[in-house]
């Protein structure tokens, strides 16, 4: 895998950039984390996807996402320039249980997180929510529609025991504008939390 210099794809970071904002995209196995980072990053994302082996398919319970051919084995990385002084760095965490040990490092220094929920398997996000709450990391929940059964917001909130204070949005991880909307929703949530704490 060749490292891609930012100048090759997308704008370079200005020398006076001062604020590096870290956001983690997390969720269950096959929920669309890599797809989201790819769709919204202004540079070609760094990713650590590998073709799934027969043994890996058994280990990762790939039967529930039979069309999945590759999987993230470390993390995905993307970048968005907000303005001349602020840059958003996106880290997509691996969803398989055998790679959960990597989450401790990925969550370190994180401003907030996007929890991806697959409409076919909403309860796969349980571990994700538990880890974020353990770390005290603010988050929003983004429901990625894979064409599975439709669920109301109330159903998703009940399935995940989400309180009304946690924003819940629907999106398509393949679409740039849709993924960007999710990140805006997270930033607005973080701003609201900061204002509330100051008040």
Short mmCIF file of C-alpha atoms in Angstrom, two decimals, residues 53-147:
data_model
loop_
_atom_site.label_atom_id
_atom_site.label_comp_id
_atom_site.label_asym_id
_atom_site.label_seq_id
_atom_site.Cartn_x
_atom_site.Cartn_y
_atom_site.Cartn_z
CA UNK A 53 -10.28 -14.96 3.62
CA UNK A 54 -12.47 -18.00 4.13
CA UNK A 55 -11.22 -18.29 7.72
CA UNK A 56 -11.86 -14.58 8.33
CA UNK A 57 -15.42 -14.87 7.07
CA UNK A 58 -16.12 -17.52 9.69
CA UNK A 59 -14.34 -15.61 12.45
CA UNK A 60 -16.07 -12.30 11.67
CA UNK A 61 -19.56 -13.76 11.15
CA UNK A 62 -19.65 -12.49 7.56
CA UNK A 63 -22.73 -14.55 6.80
CA UNK A 64 -24.86 -11.57 7.78
CA UNK A 65 -23.06 -9.36 5.26
CA UNK A 66 -22.45 -11.95 2.55
CA UNK A 67 -21.69 -9.37 -0.17
CA UNK A 68 -18.72 -7.96 1.77
CA UNK A 69 -15.45 -8.86 0.02
CA UNK A 70 -12.90 -6.83 2.02
CA UNK A 71 -12.55 -5.63 5.58
CA UNK A 72 -10.63 -2.99 7.54
CA UNK A 73 -7.83 -4.48 9.64
CA UNK A 74 -6.47 -1.31 11.31
CA UNK A 75 -8.23 1.96 10.48
CA UNK A 76 -9.28 4.31 7.69
CA UNK A 77 -8.05 7.89 7.54
CA UNK A 78 -9.43 10.92 5.72
CA UNK A 79 -9.19 14.70 5.90
CA UNK A 80 -11.43 17.72 5.42
CA UNK A 81 -10.20 21.33 5.48
CA UNK A 82 -12.78 23.39 7.34
CA UNK A 83 -11.08 26.75 6.84
CA UNK A 84 -7.56 28.23 6.70
CA UNK A 85 -6.94 27.39 10.34
CA UNK A 86 -8.97 24.25 11.04
CA UNK A 87 -8.73 20.75 9.65
CA UNK A 88 -10.91 17.77 10.43
CA UNK A 89 -9.24 14.37 10.58
CA UNK A 90 -11.45 11.30 10.21
CA UNK A 91 -10.52 7.89 11.58
CA UNK A 92 -12.66 4.89 10.70
CA UNK A 93 -12.37 2.13 13.30
CA UNK A 94 -12.52 -1.57 12.41
CA UNK A 95 -15.81 -3.18 13.38
CA UNK A 96 -14.75 -6.78 14.01
CA UNK A 97 -14.46 -7.91 17.62
CA UNK A 98 -10.91 -9.18 17.09
CA UNK A 99 -9.75 -5.62 16.32
CA UNK A 100 -11.54 -3.83 19.15
CA UNK A 101 -8.25 -3.51 21.05
CA UNK A 102 -7.29 -0.78 18.54
CA UNK A 103 -10.18 1.41 19.64
CA UNK A 104 -8.46 2.60 22.82
CA UNK A 105 -5.80 4.39 20.77
CA UNK A 106 -8.22 5.63 18.13
CA UNK A 107 -10.51 7.18 20.74
CA UNK A 108 -7.63 8.98 22.47
CA UNK A 109 -7.86 12.74 21.79
CA UNK A 110 -11.13 12.40 19.90
CA UNK A 111 -13.53 15.35 19.98
CA UNK A 112 -16.52 13.23 19.07
CA UNK A 113 -17.72 10.18 17.22
CA UNK A 114 -20.20 9.11 14.58
CA UNK A 115 -21.80 5.76 15.35
CA UNK A 116 -22.95 4.03 12.17
CA UNK A 117 -25.96 1.77 12.46
CA UNK A 118 -26.87 -0.75 9.77
CA UNK A 119 -30.67 -0.91 9.40
CA UNK A 120 -30.38 -4.69 8.96
CA UNK A 121 -28.54 -5.16 12.29
CA UNK A 122 -29.14 -2.15 14.57
CA UNK A 123 -28.10 -3.93 17.78
CA UNK A 124 -24.57 -4.48 16.40
CA UNK A 125 -23.87 -0.96 17.68
CA UNK A 126 -24.21 -1.99 21.35
CA UNK A 127 -20.47 -2.47 21.95
CA UNK A 128 -19.69 0.81 20.19
CA UNK A 129 -22.05 2.78 22.40
CA UNK A 130 -20.68 1.11 25.52
CA UNK A 131 -17.08 2.03 24.63
CA UNK A 132 -17.92 5.64 23.82
CA UNK A 133 -19.83 6.08 27.06
CA UNK A 134 -16.95 4.47 28.96
CA UNK A 135 -14.52 6.99 27.43
CA UNK A 136 -16.92 9.91 27.87
CA UNK A 137 -16.77 10.60 24.13
CA UNK A 138 -19.73 12.63 22.75
CA UNK A 139 -21.41 11.01 19.76
CA UNK A 140 -24.30 11.05 17.36
CA UNK A 141 -25.94 8.04 15.72
CA UNK A 142 -26.18 7.86 11.92
CA UNK A 143 -28.45 5.22 10.39
CA UNK A 144 -26.96 3.93 7.14
CA UNK A 145 -29.70 2.60 4.88
CA UNK A 146 -28.67 -0.60 3.11
CA UNK A 147 -32.12 -1.24 1.72
#
